[in-house]
PDB file of C-alpha atoms in Angstrom:
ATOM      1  CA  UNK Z   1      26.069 -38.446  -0.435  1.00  0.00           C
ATOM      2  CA  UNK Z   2      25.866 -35.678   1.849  1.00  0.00           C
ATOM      3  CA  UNK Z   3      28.892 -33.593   0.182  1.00  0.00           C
ATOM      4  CA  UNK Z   4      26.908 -33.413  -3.410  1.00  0.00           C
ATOM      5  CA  UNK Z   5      24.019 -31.553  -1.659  1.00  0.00           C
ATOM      6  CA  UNK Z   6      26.364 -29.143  -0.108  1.00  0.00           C
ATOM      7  CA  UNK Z   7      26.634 -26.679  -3.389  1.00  0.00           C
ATOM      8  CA  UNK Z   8      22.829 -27.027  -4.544  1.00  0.00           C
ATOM      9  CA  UNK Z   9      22.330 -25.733  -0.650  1.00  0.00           C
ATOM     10  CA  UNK Z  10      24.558 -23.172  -0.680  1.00  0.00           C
ATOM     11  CA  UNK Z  11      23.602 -21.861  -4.463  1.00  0.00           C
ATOM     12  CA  UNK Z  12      19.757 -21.870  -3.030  1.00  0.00           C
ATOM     13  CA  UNK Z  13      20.792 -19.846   0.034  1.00  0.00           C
ATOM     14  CA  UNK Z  14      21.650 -17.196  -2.680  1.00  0.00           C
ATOM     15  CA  UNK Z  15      19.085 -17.681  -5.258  1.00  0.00           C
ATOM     16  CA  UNK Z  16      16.890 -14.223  -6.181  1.00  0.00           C
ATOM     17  CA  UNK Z  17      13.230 -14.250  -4.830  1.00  0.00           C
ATOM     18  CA  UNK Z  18      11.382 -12.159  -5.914  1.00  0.00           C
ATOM     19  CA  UNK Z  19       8.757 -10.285  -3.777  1.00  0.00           C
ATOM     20  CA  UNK Z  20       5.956  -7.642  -3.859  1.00  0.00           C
ATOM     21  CA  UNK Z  21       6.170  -4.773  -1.598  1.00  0.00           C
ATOM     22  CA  UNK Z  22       4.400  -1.160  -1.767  1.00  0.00           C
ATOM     23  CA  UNK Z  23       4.510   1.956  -0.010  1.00  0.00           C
ATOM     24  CA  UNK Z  24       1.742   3.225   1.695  1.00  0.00           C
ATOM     25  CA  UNK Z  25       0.168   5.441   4.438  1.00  0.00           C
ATOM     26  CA  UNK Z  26      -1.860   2.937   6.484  1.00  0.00           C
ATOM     27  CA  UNK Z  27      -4.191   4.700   9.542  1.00  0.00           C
ATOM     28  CA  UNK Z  28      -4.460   2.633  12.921  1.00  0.00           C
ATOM     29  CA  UNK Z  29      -6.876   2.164  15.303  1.00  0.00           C
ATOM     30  CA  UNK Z  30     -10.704   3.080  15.406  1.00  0.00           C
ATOM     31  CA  UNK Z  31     -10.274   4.787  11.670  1.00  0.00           C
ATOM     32  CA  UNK Z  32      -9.141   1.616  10.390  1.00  0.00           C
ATOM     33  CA  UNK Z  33     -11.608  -0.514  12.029  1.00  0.00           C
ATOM     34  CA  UNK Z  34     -14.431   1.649  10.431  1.00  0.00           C
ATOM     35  CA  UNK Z  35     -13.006   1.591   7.093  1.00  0.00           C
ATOM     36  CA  UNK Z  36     -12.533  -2.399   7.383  1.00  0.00           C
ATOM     37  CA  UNK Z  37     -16.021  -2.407   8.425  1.00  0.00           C
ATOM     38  CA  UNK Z  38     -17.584  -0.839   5.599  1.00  0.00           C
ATOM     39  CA  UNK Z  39     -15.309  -3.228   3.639  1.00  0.00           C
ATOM     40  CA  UNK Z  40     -16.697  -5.788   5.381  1.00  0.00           C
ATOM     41  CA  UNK Z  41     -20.486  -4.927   4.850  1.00  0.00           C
ATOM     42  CA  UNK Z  42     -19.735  -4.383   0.964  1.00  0.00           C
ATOM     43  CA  UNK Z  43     -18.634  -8.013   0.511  1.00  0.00           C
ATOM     44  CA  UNK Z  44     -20.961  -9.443   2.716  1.00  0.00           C
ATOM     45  CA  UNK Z  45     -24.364  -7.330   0.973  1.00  0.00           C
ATOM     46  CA  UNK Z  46     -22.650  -7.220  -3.029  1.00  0.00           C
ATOM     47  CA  UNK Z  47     -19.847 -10.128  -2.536  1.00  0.00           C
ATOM     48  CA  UNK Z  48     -17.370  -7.370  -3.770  1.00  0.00           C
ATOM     49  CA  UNK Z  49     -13.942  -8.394  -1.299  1.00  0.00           C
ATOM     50  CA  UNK Z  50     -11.356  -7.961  -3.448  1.00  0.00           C
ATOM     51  CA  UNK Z  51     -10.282  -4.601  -1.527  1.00  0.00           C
ATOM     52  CA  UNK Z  52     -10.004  -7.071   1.940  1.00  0.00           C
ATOM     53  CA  UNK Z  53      -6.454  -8.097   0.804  1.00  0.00           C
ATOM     54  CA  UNK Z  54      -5.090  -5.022   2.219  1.00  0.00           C
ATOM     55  CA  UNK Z  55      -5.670  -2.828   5.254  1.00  0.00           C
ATOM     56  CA  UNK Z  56      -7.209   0.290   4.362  1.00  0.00           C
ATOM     57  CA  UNK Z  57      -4.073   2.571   3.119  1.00  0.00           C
ATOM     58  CA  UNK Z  58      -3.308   5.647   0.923  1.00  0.00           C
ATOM     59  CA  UNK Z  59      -0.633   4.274  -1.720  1.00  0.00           C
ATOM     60  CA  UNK Z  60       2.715   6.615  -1.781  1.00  0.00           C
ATOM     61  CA  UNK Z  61       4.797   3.914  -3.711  1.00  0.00           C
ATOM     62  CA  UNK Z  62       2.934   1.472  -6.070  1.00  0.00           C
ATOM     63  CA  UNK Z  63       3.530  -2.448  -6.129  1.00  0.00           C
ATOM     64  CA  UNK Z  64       6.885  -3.702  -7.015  1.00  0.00           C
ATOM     65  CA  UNK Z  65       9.386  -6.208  -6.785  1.00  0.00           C
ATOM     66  CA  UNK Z  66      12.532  -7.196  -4.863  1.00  0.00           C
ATOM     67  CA  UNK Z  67      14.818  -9.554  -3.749  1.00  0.00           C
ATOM     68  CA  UNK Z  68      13.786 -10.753  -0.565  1.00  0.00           C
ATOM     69  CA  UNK Z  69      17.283 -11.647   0.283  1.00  0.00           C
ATOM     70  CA  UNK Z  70      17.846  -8.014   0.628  1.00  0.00           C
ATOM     71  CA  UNK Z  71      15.146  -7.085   2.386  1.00  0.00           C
ATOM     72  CA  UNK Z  72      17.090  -5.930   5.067  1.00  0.00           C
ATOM     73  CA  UNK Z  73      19.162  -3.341   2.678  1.00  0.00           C
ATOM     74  CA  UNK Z  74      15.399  -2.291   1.516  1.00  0.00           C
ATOM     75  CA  UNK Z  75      14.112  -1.294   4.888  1.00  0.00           C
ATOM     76  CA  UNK Z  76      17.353   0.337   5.839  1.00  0.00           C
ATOM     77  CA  UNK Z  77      17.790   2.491   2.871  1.00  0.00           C
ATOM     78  CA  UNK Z  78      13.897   3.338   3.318  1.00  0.00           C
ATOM     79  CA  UNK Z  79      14.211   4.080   6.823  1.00  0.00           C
ATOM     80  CA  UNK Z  80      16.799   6.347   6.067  1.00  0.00           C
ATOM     81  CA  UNK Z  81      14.704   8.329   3.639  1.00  0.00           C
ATOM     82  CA  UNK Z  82      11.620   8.656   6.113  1.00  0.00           C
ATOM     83  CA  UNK Z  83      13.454  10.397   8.724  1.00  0.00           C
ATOM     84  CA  UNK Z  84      14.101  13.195   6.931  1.00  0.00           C
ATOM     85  CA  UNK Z  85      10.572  14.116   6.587  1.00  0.00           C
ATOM     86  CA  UNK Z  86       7.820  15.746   9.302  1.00  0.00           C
ATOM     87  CA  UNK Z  87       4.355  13.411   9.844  1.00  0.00           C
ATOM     88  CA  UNK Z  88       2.100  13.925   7.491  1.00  0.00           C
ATOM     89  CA  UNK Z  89      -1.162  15.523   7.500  1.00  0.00           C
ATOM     90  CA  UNK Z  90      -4.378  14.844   5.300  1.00  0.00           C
ATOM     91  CA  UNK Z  91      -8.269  14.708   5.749  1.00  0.00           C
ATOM     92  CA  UNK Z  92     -10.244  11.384   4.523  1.00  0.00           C
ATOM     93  CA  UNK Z  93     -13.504  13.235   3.403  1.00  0.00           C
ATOM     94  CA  UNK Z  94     -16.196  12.547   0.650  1.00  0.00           C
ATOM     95  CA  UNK Z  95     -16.607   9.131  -1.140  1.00  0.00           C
ATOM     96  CA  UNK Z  96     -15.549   9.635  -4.913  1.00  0.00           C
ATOM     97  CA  UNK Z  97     -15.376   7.269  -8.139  1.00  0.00           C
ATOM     98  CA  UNK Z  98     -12.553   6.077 -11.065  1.00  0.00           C
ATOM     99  CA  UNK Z  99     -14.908   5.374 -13.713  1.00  0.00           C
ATOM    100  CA  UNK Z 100     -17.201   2.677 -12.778  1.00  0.00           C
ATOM    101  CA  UNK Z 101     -14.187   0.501 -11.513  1.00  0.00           C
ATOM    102  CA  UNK Z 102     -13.449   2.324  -8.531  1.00  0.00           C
ATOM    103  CA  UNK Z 103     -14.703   2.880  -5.253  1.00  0.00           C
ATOM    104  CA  UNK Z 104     -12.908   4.884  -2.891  1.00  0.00           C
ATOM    105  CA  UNK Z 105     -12.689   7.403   0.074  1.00  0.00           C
ATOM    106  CA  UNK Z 106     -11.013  10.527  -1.261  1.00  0.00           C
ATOM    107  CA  UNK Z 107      -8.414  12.033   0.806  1.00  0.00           C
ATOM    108  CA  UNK Z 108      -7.312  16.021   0.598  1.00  0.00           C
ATOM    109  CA  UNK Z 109      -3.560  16.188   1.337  1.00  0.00           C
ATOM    110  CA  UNK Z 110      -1.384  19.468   1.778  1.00  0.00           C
ATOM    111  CA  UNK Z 111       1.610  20.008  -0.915  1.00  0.00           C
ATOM    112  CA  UNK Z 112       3.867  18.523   1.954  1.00  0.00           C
ATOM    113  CA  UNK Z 113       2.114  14.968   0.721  1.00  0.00           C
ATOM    114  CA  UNK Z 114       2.401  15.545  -2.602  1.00  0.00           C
ATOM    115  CA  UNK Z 115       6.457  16.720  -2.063  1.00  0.00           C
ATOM    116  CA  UNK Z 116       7.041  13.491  -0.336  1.00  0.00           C
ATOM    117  CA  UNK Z 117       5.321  11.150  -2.813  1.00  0.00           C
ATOM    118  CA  UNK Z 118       7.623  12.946  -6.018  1.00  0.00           C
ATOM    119  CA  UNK Z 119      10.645  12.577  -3.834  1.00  0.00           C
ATOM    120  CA  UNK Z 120       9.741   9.308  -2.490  1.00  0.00           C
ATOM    121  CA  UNK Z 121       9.224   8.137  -6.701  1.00  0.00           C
ATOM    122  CA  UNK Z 122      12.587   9.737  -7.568  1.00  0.00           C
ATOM    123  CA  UNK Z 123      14.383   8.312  -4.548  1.00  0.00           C
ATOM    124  CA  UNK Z 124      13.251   4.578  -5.180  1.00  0.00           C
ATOM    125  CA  UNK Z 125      13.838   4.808  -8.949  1.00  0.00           C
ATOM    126  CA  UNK Z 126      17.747   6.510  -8.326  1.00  0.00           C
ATOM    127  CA  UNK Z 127      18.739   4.435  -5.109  1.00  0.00           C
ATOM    128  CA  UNK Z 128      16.782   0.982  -5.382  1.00  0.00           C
ATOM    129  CA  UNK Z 129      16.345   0.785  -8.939  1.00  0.00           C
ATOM    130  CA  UNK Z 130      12.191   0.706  -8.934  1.00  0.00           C
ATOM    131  CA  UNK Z 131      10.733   1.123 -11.913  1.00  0.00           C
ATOM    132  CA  UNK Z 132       8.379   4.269 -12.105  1.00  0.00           C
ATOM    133  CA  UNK Z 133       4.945   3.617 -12.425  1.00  0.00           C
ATOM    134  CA  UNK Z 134       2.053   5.490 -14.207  1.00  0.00           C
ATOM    135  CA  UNK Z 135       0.342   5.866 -10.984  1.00  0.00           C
ATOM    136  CA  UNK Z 136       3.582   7.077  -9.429  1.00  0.00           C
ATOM    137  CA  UNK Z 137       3.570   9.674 -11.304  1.00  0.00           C
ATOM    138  CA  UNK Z 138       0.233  10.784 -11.472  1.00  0.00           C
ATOM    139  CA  UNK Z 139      -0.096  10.452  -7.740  1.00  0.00           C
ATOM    140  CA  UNK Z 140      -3.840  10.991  -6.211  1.00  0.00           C
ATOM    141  CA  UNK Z 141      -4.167  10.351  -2.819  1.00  0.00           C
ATOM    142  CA  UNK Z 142      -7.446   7.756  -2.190  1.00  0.00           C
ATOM    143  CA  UNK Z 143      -8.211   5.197  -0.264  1.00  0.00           C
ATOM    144  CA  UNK Z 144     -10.222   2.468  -2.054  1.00  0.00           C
ATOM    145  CA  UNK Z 145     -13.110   0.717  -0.736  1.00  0.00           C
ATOM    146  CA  UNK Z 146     -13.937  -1.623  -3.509  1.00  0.00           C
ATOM    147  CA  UNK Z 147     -12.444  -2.244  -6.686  1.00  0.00           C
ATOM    148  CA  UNK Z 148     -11.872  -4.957  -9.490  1.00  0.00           C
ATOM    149  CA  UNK Z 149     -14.889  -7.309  -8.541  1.00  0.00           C
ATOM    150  CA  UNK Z 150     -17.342  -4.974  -8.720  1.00  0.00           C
ATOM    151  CA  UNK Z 151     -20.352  -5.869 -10.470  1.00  0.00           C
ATOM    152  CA  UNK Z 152     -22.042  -3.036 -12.774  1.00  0.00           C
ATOM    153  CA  UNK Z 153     -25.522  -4.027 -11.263  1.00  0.00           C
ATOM    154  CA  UNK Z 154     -23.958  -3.138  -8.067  1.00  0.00           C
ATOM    155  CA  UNK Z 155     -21.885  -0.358  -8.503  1.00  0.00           C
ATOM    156  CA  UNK Z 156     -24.640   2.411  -7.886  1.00  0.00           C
ATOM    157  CA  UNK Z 157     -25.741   0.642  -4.402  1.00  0.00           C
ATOM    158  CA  UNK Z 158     -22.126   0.083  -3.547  1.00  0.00           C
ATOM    159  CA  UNK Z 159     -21.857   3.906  -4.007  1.00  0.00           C
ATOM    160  CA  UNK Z 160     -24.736   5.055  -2.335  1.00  0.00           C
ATOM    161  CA  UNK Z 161     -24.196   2.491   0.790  1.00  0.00           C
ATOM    162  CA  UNK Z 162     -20.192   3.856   1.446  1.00  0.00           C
ATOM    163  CA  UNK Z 163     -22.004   7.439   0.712  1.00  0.00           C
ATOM    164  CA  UNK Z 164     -24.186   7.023   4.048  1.00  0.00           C
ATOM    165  CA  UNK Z 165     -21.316   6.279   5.973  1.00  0.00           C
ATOM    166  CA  UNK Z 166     -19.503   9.099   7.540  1.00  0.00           C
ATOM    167  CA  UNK Z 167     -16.030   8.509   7.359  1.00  0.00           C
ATOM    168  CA  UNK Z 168     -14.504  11.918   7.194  1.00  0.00           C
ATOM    169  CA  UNK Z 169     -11.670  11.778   9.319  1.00  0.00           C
ATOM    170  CA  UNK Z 170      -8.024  13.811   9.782  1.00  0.00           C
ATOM    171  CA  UNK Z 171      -5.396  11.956  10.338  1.00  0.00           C
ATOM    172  CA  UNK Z 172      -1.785  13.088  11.274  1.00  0.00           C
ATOM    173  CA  UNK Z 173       0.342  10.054  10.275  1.00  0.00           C
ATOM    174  CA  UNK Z 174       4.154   9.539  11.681  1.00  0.00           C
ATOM    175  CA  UNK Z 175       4.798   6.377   9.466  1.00  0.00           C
ATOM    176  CA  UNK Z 176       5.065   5.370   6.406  1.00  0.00           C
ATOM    177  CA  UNK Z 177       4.211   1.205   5.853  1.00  0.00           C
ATOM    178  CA  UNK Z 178       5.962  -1.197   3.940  1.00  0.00           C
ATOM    179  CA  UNK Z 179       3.625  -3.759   3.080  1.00  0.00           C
ATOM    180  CA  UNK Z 180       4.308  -7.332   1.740  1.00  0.00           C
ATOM    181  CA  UNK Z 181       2.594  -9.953  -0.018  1.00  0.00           C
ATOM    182  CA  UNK Z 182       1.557 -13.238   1.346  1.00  0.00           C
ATOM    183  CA  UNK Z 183      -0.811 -15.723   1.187  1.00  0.00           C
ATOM    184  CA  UNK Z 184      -2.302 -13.199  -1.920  1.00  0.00           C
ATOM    185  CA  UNK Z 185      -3.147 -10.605   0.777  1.00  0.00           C
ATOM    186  CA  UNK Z 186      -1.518  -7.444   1.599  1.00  0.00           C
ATOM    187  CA  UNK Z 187       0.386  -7.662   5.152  1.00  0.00           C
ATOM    188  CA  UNK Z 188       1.452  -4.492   6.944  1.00  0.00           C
ATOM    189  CA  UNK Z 189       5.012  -5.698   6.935  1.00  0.00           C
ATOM    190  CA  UNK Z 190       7.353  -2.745   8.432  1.00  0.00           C
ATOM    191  CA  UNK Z 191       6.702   0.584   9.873  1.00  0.00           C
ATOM    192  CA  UNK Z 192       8.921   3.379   8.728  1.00  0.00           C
ATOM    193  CA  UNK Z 193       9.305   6.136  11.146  1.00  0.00           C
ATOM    194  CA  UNK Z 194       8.840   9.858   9.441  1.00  0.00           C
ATOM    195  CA  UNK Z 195      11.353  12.605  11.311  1.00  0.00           C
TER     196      UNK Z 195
END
């Protein structure tokens, strides 16, 4: 009995799964606690959460699969990439709007940011075989607040509530995250060093 399991075992060892990663710049510490609070206080005053499934983060490389069982390889090859670049410097100021959709803290980056994003795209659709996205390519750093279960009734206090908050910040960031999905939430999964 044992011997027919053997090649089902060893064929699932090998089997592709599939799993979502992104890219993205992902503040620590007393920033990110304020920006998870405000999340916080927007589901809990206009049940809006659907921005809780990540950390608070500025997205360099949009959602995308890979094989899990070369993770490894992923990281690696990404790692690789980072260190060639200085940390990165941008300034969280204003809250801003896509549409009525969209709620989110916008963020004014140097060139350098913009550089690394283009490369970053170019590097991930030549070496790991990533598709390109729309938003790849029309890259605009933001860091969203509330999105997707936003009710229209509650868009304009949603607005004005982030508004009284003052979460300008600057930030000088020396990583770049890779985060994973699990559970159907975002987890920081890997830091990538920058230079």
């Amino acid at each position: 009995m044992r011997d027919s399991i053997w090649p089902f075992e060893e064929n699932y060892q090998h089997m592709k799964v599939m799993q979502k990663y992104f890219l993205a710049i992902v503040p620590e510490g007393d920033f990110q606690d304020r920006v998870t609070k405000l999340k916080l206080e927007i589901r809990d005053a206009h049940q809006a959460k659907y921005a809780l499934k990540s950390p608070a983060h500025i997205t360099v490389k949009m959602p995308f699969l890979y094989n899990e069982a070369n993770e490894d390889k992923l990281i690696d090859r990404l790692q690789s990439f980072m260190l060639a670049y200085d940390p990165l410097v941008m300034t969280v100021k204003g809250v801003q709007t896509f549409g009525t959709r969209v709620i989110y803290l916008g963020v004014e980056a140097p060139k350098e940011l913009y550089n690394f994003q283009s490369e970053l795209k170019t590097f991930c659709k030549r070496e790991l075989n990533l598709v390109d996205e729309l938003s790849d390519r029309n890259f605009q750093p933001h860091m969203t607040i509330a999105f997707k279960d936003i009710k229209k009734t509650q868009f304009q206090n949603i607005l004005q509530l982030a508004s009284e908050k003052n979460l300008d910040e600057e930030l000088r960031e020396n990583h770049i995250v890779l985060l994973k999905r699990s559970g159907g939430k975002w987890q920081a999964y890997r830091k990538l060093k920058l230079g």
